[in-house]
PDB file of C-alpha atoms in Angstrom:
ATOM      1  CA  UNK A 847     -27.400 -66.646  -8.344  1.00  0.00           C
ATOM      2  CA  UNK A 848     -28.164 -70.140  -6.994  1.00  0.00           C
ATOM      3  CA  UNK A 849     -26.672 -71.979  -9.927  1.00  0.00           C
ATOM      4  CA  UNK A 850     -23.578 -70.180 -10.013  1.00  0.00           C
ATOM      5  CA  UNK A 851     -22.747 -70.229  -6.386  1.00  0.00           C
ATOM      6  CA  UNK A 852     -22.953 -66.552  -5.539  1.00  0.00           C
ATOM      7  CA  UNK A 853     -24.032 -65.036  -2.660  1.00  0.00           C
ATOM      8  CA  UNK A 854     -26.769 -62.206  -1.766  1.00  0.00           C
ATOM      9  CA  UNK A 855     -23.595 -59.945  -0.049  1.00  0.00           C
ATOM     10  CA  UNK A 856     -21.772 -60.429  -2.937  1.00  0.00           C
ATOM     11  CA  UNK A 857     -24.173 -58.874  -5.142  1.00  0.00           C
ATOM     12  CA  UNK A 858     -25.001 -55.880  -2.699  1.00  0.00           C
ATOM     13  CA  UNK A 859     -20.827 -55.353  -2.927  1.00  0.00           C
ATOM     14  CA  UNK A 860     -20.804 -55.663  -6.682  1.00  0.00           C
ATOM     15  CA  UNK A 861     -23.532 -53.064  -6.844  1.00  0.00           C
ATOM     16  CA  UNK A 862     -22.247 -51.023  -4.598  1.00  0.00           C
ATOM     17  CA  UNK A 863     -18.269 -50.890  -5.721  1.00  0.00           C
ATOM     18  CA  UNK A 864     -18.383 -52.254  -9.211  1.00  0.00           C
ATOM     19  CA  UNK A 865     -17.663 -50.336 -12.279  1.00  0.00           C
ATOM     20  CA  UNK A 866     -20.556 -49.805 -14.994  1.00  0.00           C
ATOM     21  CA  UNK A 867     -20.265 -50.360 -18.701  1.00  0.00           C
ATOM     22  CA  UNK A 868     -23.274 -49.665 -20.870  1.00  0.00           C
ATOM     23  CA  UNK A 869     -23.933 -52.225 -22.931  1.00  0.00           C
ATOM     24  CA  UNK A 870     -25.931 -50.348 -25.906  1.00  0.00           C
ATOM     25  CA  UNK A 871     -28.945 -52.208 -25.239  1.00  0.00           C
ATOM     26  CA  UNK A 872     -30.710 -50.662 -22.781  1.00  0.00           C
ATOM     27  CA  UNK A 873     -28.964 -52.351 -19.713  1.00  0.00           C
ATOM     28  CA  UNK A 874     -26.091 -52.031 -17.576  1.00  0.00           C
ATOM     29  CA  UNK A 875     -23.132 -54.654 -17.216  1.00  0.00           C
ATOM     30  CA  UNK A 876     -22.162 -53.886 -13.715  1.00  0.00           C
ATOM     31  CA  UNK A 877     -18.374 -55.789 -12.669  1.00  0.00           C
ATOM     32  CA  UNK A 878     -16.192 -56.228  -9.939  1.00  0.00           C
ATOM     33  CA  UNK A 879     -12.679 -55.353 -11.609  1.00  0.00           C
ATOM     34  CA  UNK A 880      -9.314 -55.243  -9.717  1.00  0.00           C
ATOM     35  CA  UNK A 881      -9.684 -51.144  -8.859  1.00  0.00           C
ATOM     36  CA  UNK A 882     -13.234 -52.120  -7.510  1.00  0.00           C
ATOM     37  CA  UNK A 883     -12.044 -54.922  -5.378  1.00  0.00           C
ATOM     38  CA  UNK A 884      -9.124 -52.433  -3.903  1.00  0.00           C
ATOM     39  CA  UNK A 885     -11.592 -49.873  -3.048  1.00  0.00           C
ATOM     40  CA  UNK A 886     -13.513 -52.454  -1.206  1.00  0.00           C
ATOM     41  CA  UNK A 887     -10.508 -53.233   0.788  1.00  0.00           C
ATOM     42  CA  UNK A 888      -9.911 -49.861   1.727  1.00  0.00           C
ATOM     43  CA  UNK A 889     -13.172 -49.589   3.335  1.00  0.00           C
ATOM     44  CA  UNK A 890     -12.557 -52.942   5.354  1.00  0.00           C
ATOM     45  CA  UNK A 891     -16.615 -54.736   4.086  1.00  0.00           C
ATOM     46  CA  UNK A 892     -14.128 -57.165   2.903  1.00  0.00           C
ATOM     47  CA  UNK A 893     -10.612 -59.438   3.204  1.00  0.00           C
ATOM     48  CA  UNK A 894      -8.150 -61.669   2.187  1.00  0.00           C
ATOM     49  CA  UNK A 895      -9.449 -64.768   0.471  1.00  0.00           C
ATOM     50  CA  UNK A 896     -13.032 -62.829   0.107  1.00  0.00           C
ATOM     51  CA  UNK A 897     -11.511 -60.424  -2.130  1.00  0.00           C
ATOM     52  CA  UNK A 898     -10.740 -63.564  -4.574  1.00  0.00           C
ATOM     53  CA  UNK A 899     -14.024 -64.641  -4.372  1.00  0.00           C
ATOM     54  CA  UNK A 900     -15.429 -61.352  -5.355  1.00  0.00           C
ATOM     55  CA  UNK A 901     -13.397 -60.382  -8.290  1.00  0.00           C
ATOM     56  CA  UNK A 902     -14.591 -61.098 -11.520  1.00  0.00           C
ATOM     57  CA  UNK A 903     -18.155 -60.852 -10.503  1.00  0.00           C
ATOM     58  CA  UNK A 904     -20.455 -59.367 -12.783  1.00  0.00           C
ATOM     59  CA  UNK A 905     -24.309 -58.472 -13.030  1.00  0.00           C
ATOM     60  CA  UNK A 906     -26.560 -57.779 -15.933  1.00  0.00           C
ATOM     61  CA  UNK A 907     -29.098 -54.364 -14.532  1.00  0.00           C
ATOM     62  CA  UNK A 908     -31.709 -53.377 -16.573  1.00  0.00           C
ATOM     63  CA  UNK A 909     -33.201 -49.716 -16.970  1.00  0.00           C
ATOM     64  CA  UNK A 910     -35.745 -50.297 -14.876  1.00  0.00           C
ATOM     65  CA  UNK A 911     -33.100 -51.872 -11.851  1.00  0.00           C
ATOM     66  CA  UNK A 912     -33.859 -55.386 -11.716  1.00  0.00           C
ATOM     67  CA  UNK A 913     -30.920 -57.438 -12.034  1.00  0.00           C
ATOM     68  CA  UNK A 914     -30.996 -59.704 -15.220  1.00  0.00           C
ATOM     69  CA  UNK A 915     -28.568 -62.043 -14.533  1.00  0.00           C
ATOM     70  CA  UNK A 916     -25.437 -62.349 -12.646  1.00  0.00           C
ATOM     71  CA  UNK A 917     -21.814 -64.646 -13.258  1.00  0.00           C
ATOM     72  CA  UNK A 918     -18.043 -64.721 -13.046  1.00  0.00           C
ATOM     73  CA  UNK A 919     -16.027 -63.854 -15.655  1.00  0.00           C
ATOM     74  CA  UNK A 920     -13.799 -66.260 -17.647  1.00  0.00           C
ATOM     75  CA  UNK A 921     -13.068 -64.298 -19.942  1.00  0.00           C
ATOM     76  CA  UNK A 922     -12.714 -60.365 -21.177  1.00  0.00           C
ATOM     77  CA  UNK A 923     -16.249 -59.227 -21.474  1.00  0.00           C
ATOM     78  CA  UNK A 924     -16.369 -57.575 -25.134  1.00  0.00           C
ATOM     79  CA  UNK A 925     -17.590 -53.363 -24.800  1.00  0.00           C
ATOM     80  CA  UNK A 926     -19.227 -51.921 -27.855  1.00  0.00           C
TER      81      UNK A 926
END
C-alpha cells in the first residue's frame, strides 16, 4: 500500500463496495469499478475528486482474508 500511494480508508471502501471476481486460484480480485464508486456516492463515505482517486482500485484477498496485494488499474484486468 505504501509504495503505491494508497491509503488505509481506501482499502476499507474497496472492501466494502467493490465488486469480486474469482480468480480460479484460490483468491479473490476485489475492484472498485464505476457501479461501485456510484454506490459509494449514494451513501455520501465519499465525494467529488475522492471518487477519482478511488476508482480503479483493486485488491488481491486470499481464502483465508488477508489481503495479498493491492494497486490501480491501468489496464482491463483479464477474468478466466
Amino acid at each position: 500500500m505504501q509504495q503505491r500511494g494508497i491509503a488505509r480508508s481506501a482499502i476499507d471502501y474497496l472492501l466494502e463496495f467493490g465488486r469480486e471476481h474469482h480468480d480460479h486460484h484460490g483468491a479473490v480480485v476485489v475492484m472498485l469499478d464505476r457501479a461501485a464508486t456510484e454506490r459509494i456516492a449514494r451513501t455520501g463515505a465519499a465525494r467529488g475528486s475522492h471518487l477519482d482517486t478511488l476508482r480503479g482500485l483493486y485488491a488481491v484477498v486470499m481464502s483465508d482474508g488477508r489481503v495479498c496485494t493491492v494497486g490501480h488499474r491501468t489496464r482491463r484486468l483479464r477474468r478466466a
